[in-house]
C-alpha cells in the first residue's frame, strides 16, 4: 500500500506577465473555464461557492480566499459543511518568457472526527476515496494549467 499524499504541485510556463495571469485567476467566476471539475461559481466577496462535477457525482465547495497577492499568489480554502477539506492555490514566478504558474493543493483533512467526516462526505460527493484524491487531483491540475494557459493566450 502506498503512503497517502497530502499535498501536490504542478507547474506550467505561460508567456504572459504575472499580473495578466493573476487577473485571470483572481476572477474566480472563470474557474469553470479551466478546471475539469468546476461547472459553476457563485462569488460572494472573499467567499464563493463552486459547483463541481465528476461523471455522475455533483457537489458544492464553500471557499474563502485566503491569499490575494496580485501578480504573486492566489489561494483559497475549501470547506464542506464547515469541515476543512483543502487549500488550492497558484504561485506566480516571473520568467524570461512570461510566468511560471505553480498550482498547489494541500489536503486539510487531518485530525479526528472532522477528518473522518470530511473524508466520508468527500467519498459520497465525489466518488473518490481520500487516499486516491491526490492522483485524481494531479491529473486535474495538469488539465487546469493547460486550459488556463490557452485562455490567457487567447484573451484580448
PDB file of C-alpha atoms in Angstrom:
ATOM      1  CA  UNK A   1       0.000   0.000   0.000  1.00  0.00           C
ATOM      2  CA  UNK A   2       1.372   3.413  -0.929  1.00  0.00           C
ATOM      3  CA  UNK A   3       1.528   6.255   1.571  1.00  0.00           C
ATOM      4  CA  UNK A   4      -1.183   8.889   1.391  1.00  0.00           C
ATOM      5  CA  UNK A   5      -0.191  12.066  -0.405  1.00  0.00           C
ATOM      6  CA  UNK A   6      -1.188  15.226   1.471  1.00  0.00           C
ATOM      7  CA  UNK A   7      -0.017  17.887  -0.984  1.00  0.00           C
ATOM      8  CA  UNK A   8       0.787  18.321  -4.664  1.00  0.00           C
ATOM      9  CA  UNK A   9       2.242  20.877  -7.033  1.00  0.00           C
ATOM     10  CA  UNK A  10       2.143  21.121 -10.819  1.00  0.00           C
ATOM     11  CA  UNK A  11       3.715  23.902 -12.900  1.00  0.00           C
ATOM     12  CA  UNK A  12       3.483  25.316 -16.393  1.00  0.00           C
ATOM     13  CA  UNK A  13       5.017  28.382 -18.008  1.00  0.00           C
ATOM     14  CA  UNK A  14       2.605  30.854 -19.607  1.00  0.00           C
ATOM     15  CA  UNK A  15       4.000  33.510 -21.984  1.00  0.00           C
ATOM     16  CA  UNK A  16       2.312  36.439 -20.225  1.00  0.00           C
ATOM     17  CA  UNK A  17       3.404  38.638 -17.327  1.00  0.00           C
ATOM     18  CA  UNK A  18       2.358  37.627 -13.790  1.00  0.00           C
ATOM     19  CA  UNK A  19      -0.210  40.431 -13.408  1.00  0.00           C
ATOM     20  CA  UNK A  20      -2.104  39.184 -16.500  1.00  0.00           C
ATOM     21  CA  UNK A  21      -2.184  35.587 -15.266  1.00  0.00           C
ATOM     22  CA  UNK A  22      -3.171  36.749 -11.777  1.00  0.00           C
ATOM     23  CA  UNK A  23      -6.088  38.771 -13.198  1.00  0.00           C
ATOM     24  CA  UNK A  24      -7.491  35.615 -14.797  1.00  0.00           C
ATOM     25  CA  UNK A  25      -7.036  33.512 -11.655  1.00  0.00           C
ATOM     26  CA  UNK A  26      -8.480  36.127  -9.300  1.00  0.00           C
ATOM     27  CA  UNK A  27     -11.693  36.282 -11.351  1.00  0.00           C
ATOM     28  CA  UNK A  28     -12.988  33.099  -9.718  1.00  0.00           C
ATOM     29  CA  UNK A  29     -16.094  33.088 -11.934  1.00  0.00           C
ATOM     30  CA  UNK A  30     -13.753  31.974 -14.736  1.00  0.00           C
ATOM     31  CA  UNK A  31     -12.571  28.880 -12.831  1.00  0.00           C
ATOM     32  CA  UNK A  32     -15.128  26.806 -14.750  1.00  0.00           C
ATOM     33  CA  UNK A  33     -13.249  27.654 -17.974  1.00  0.00           C
ATOM     34  CA  UNK A  34     -10.152  25.733 -16.950  1.00  0.00           C
ATOM     35  CA  UNK A  35     -10.962  23.355 -14.104  1.00  0.00           C
ATOM     36  CA  UNK A  36     -12.183  19.958 -15.347  1.00  0.00           C
ATOM     37  CA  UNK A  37     -14.430  19.656 -12.235  1.00  0.00           C
ATOM     38  CA  UNK A  38     -15.896  23.135 -11.736  1.00  0.00           C
ATOM     39  CA  UNK A  39     -19.141  23.758 -13.603  1.00  0.00           C
ATOM     40  CA  UNK A  40     -20.348  26.944 -11.895  1.00  0.00           C
ATOM     41  CA  UNK A  41     -19.109  29.542  -9.372  1.00  0.00           C
ATOM     42  CA  UNK A  42     -21.176  31.897  -7.235  1.00  0.00           C
ATOM     43  CA  UNK A  43     -18.940  34.719  -5.924  1.00  0.00           C
ATOM     44  CA  UNK A  44     -19.747  36.417  -2.599  1.00  0.00           C
ATOM     45  CA  UNK A  45     -16.875  38.847  -1.883  1.00  0.00           C
ATOM     46  CA  UNK A  46     -13.923  36.967  -0.389  1.00  0.00           C
ATOM     47  CA  UNK A  47     -16.067  33.831  -0.309  1.00  0.00           C
ATOM     48  CA  UNK A  48     -17.543  31.791  -3.111  1.00  0.00           C
ATOM     49  CA  UNK A  49     -19.382  28.563  -3.745  1.00  0.00           C
ATOM     50  CA  UNK A  50     -18.227  26.273  -6.505  1.00  0.00           C
ATOM     51  CA  UNK A  51     -20.394  23.575  -8.028  1.00  0.00           C
ATOM     52  CA  UNK A  52     -18.306  20.627  -9.189  1.00  0.00           C
ATOM     53  CA  UNK A  53     -18.965  17.538 -11.254  1.00  0.00           C
ATOM     54  CA  UNK A  54     -17.155  14.259 -11.877  1.00  0.00           C
ATOM     55  CA  UNK A  55     -19.064  11.737 -14.003  1.00  0.00           C
ATOM     56  CA  UNK A  56     -22.461  11.326 -12.276  1.00  0.00           C
ATOM     57  CA  UNK A  57     -21.354  12.998  -8.999  1.00  0.00           C
ATOM     58  CA  UNK A  58     -22.158  16.660  -8.366  1.00  0.00           C
ATOM     59  CA  UNK A  59     -21.137  18.518  -5.212  1.00  0.00           C
ATOM     60  CA  UNK A  60     -20.550  22.002  -3.911  1.00  0.00           C
ATOM     61  CA  UNK A  61     -17.493  23.538  -2.293  1.00  0.00           C
ATOM     62  CA  UNK A  62     -17.669  26.522   0.025  1.00  0.00           C
ATOM     63  CA  UNK A  63     -14.471  28.514  -0.352  1.00  0.00           C
ATOM     64  CA  UNK A  64     -12.768  31.527   1.195  1.00  0.00           C
ATOM     65  CA  UNK A  65      -9.948  33.437  -0.480  1.00  0.00           C
ATOM     66  CA  UNK A  66      -7.007  33.377   1.941  1.00  0.00           C
ATOM     67  CA  UNK A  67      -4.191  34.802  -0.219  1.00  0.00           C
ATOM     68  CA  UNK A  68      -4.731  37.547  -2.775  1.00  0.00           C
ATOM     69  CA  UNK A  69      -1.283  38.954  -3.587  1.00  0.00           C
ATOM     70  CA  UNK A  70      -1.587  40.448  -7.104  1.00  0.00           C
ATOM     71  CA  UNK A  71       0.996  39.118  -9.525  1.00  0.00           C
ATOM     72  CA  UNK A  72       2.397  36.680  -6.956  1.00  0.00           C
ATOM     73  CA  UNK A  73      -0.116  34.292  -5.376  1.00  0.00           C
ATOM     74  CA  UNK A  74      -3.807  33.486  -5.183  1.00  0.00           C
ATOM     75  CA  UNK A  75      -5.215  30.803  -2.848  1.00  0.00           C
ATOM     76  CA  UNK A  76      -8.471  29.691  -1.278  1.00  0.00           C
ATOM     77  CA  UNK A  77      -9.547  27.245   1.412  1.00  0.00           C
ATOM     78  CA  UNK A  78     -12.292  24.766   0.600  1.00  0.00           C
ATOM     79  CA  UNK A  79     -14.680  23.511   3.273  1.00  0.00           C
ATOM     80  CA  UNK A  80     -17.739  21.280   3.221  1.00  0.00           C
ATOM     81  CA  UNK A  81     -20.387  21.807   5.904  1.00  0.00           C
ATOM     82  CA  UNK A  82     -17.758  23.730   7.876  1.00  0.00           C
ATOM     83  CA  UNK A  83     -15.229  20.878   7.715  1.00  0.00           C
ATOM     84  CA  UNK A  84     -11.777  21.709   6.304  1.00  0.00           C
ATOM     85  CA  UNK A  85     -11.096  19.910   3.030  1.00  0.00           C
ATOM     86  CA  UNK A  86      -8.251  21.517   1.068  1.00  0.00           C
ATOM     87  CA  UNK A  87      -6.296  24.606   0.170  1.00  0.00           C
ATOM     88  CA  UNK A  88      -5.944  25.336  -3.541  1.00  0.00           C
ATOM     89  CA  UNK A  89      -3.520  27.962  -4.723  1.00  0.00           C
ATOM     90  CA  UNK A  90      -1.431  29.397  -7.511  1.00  0.00           C
ATOM     91  CA  UNK A  91       2.054  30.857  -7.153  1.00  0.00           C
ATOM     92  CA  UNK A  92       3.290  33.084  -9.978  1.00  0.00           C
ATOM     93  CA  UNK A  93       7.000  33.469 -10.687  1.00  0.00           C
ATOM     94  CA  UNK A  94       8.280  35.786 -13.432  1.00  0.00           C
ATOM     95  CA  UNK A  95      10.449  34.144 -16.104  1.00  0.00           C
ATOM     96  CA  UNK A  96      12.206  35.481 -19.187  1.00  0.00           C
ATOM     97  CA  UNK A  97       9.322  34.268 -21.345  1.00  0.00           C
ATOM     98  CA  UNK A  98       6.422  35.096 -19.019  1.00  0.00           C
ATOM     99  CA  UNK A  99       5.213  33.429 -15.826  1.00  0.00           C
ATOM    100  CA  UNK A 100       5.825  30.081 -14.181  1.00  0.00           C
ATOM    101  CA  UNK A 101       2.426  29.155 -12.724  1.00  0.00           C
ATOM    102  CA  UNK A 102       2.532  26.598  -9.922  1.00  0.00           C
ATOM    103  CA  UNK A 103      -0.814  25.214  -8.857  1.00  0.00           C
ATOM    104  CA  UNK A 104      -0.794  23.585  -5.442  1.00  0.00           C
ATOM    105  CA  UNK A 105      -3.199  21.517  -3.385  1.00  0.00           C
ATOM    106  CA  UNK A 106      -2.944  20.770   0.335  1.00  0.00           C
ATOM    107  CA  UNK A 107      -5.285  18.214   1.876  1.00  0.00           C
ATOM    108  CA  UNK A 108      -6.584  19.776   5.121  1.00  0.00           C
ATOM    109  CA  UNK A 109      -8.478  16.672   6.322  1.00  0.00           C
ATOM    110  CA  UNK A 110      -6.030  15.818   9.072  1.00  0.00           C
ATOM    111  CA  UNK A 111      -7.443  15.257  12.556  1.00  0.00           C
ATOM    112  CA  UNK A 112     -10.022  13.259  14.491  1.00  0.00           C
ATOM    113  CA  UNK A 113     -13.717  13.092  13.800  1.00  0.00           C
ATOM    114  CA  UNK A 114     -13.521  16.110  11.464  1.00  0.00           C
ATOM    115  CA  UNK A 115     -11.126  14.204   9.227  1.00  0.00           C
ATOM    116  CA  UNK A 116     -13.348  11.137   9.212  1.00  0.00           C
ATOM    117  CA  UNK A 117     -16.474  13.209   8.467  1.00  0.00           C
ATOM    118  CA  UNK A 118     -14.793  15.229   5.690  1.00  0.00           C
ATOM    119  CA  UNK A 119     -13.406  12.069   4.075  1.00  0.00           C
ATOM    120  CA  UNK A 120     -16.802  10.359   4.196  1.00  0.00           C
ATOM    121  CA  UNK A 121     -18.530  13.383   2.662  1.00  0.00           C
ATOM    122  CA  UNK A 122     -15.784  13.568   0.023  1.00  0.00           C
ATOM    123  CA  UNK A 123     -16.376   9.947  -0.927  1.00  0.00           C
ATOM    124  CA  UNK A 124     -20.145  10.444  -1.087  1.00  0.00           C
ATOM    125  CA  UNK A 125     -19.920  13.677  -3.097  1.00  0.00           C
ATOM    126  CA  UNK A 126     -17.077  12.826  -5.490  1.00  0.00           C
ATOM    127  CA  UNK A 127     -16.915   9.049  -5.602  1.00  0.00           C
ATOM    128  CA  UNK A 128     -13.168   9.242  -4.948  1.00  0.00           C
ATOM    129  CA  UNK A 129     -11.694   7.840  -1.714  1.00  0.00           C
ATOM    130  CA  UNK A 130      -9.441  10.302   0.133  1.00  0.00           C
ATOM    131  CA  UNK A 131      -6.398   8.063  -0.377  1.00  0.00           C
ATOM    132  CA  UNK A 132      -6.846   8.329  -4.170  1.00  0.00           C
ATOM    133  CA  UNK A 133      -7.768  12.014  -4.307  1.00  0.00           C
ATOM    134  CA  UNK A 134      -4.157  13.151  -4.882  1.00  0.00           C
ATOM    135  CA  UNK A 135      -3.800  11.087  -8.070  1.00  0.00           C
ATOM    136  CA  UNK A 136      -7.132  12.418  -9.323  1.00  0.00           C
ATOM    137  CA  UNK A 137      -6.136  15.978  -8.432  1.00  0.00           C
ATOM    138  CA  UNK A 138      -2.755  15.725 -10.183  1.00  0.00           C
ATOM    139  CA  UNK A 139      -4.456  14.907 -13.492  1.00  0.00           C
ATOM    140  CA  UNK A 140      -6.965  17.712 -12.925  1.00  0.00           C
ATOM    141  CA  UNK A 141      -4.219  20.205 -12.094  1.00  0.00           C
ATOM    142  CA  UNK A 142      -2.370  19.420 -15.324  1.00  0.00           C
ATOM    143  CA  UNK A 143      -5.556  19.935 -17.312  1.00  0.00           C
ATOM    144  CA  UNK A 144      -6.368  23.138 -15.394  1.00  0.00           C
ATOM    145  CA  UNK A 145      -2.957  24.613 -16.174  1.00  0.00           C
ATOM    146  CA  UNK A 146      -3.215  23.703 -19.876  1.00  0.00           C
ATOM    147  CA  UNK A 147      -6.672  25.311 -20.099  1.00  0.00           C
ATOM    148  CA  UNK A 148      -5.550  28.371 -18.121  1.00  0.00           C
ATOM    149  CA  UNK A 149      -2.619  28.798 -20.490  1.00  0.00           C
ATOM    150  CA  UNK A 150      -4.874  28.546 -23.542  1.00  0.00           C
ATOM    151  CA  UNK A 151      -7.384  31.012 -22.055  1.00  0.00           C
ATOM    152  CA  UNK A 152      -4.631  33.511 -21.193  1.00  0.00           C
ATOM    153  CA  UNK A 153      -3.139  33.266 -24.695  1.00  0.00           C
ATOM    154  CA  UNK A 154      -6.465  33.982 -26.394  1.00  0.00           C
ATOM    155  CA  UNK A 155      -7.619  36.743 -24.019  1.00  0.00           C
ATOM    156  CA  UNK A 156      -7.742  40.244 -25.564  1.00  0.00           C
TER     157      UNK A 156
END
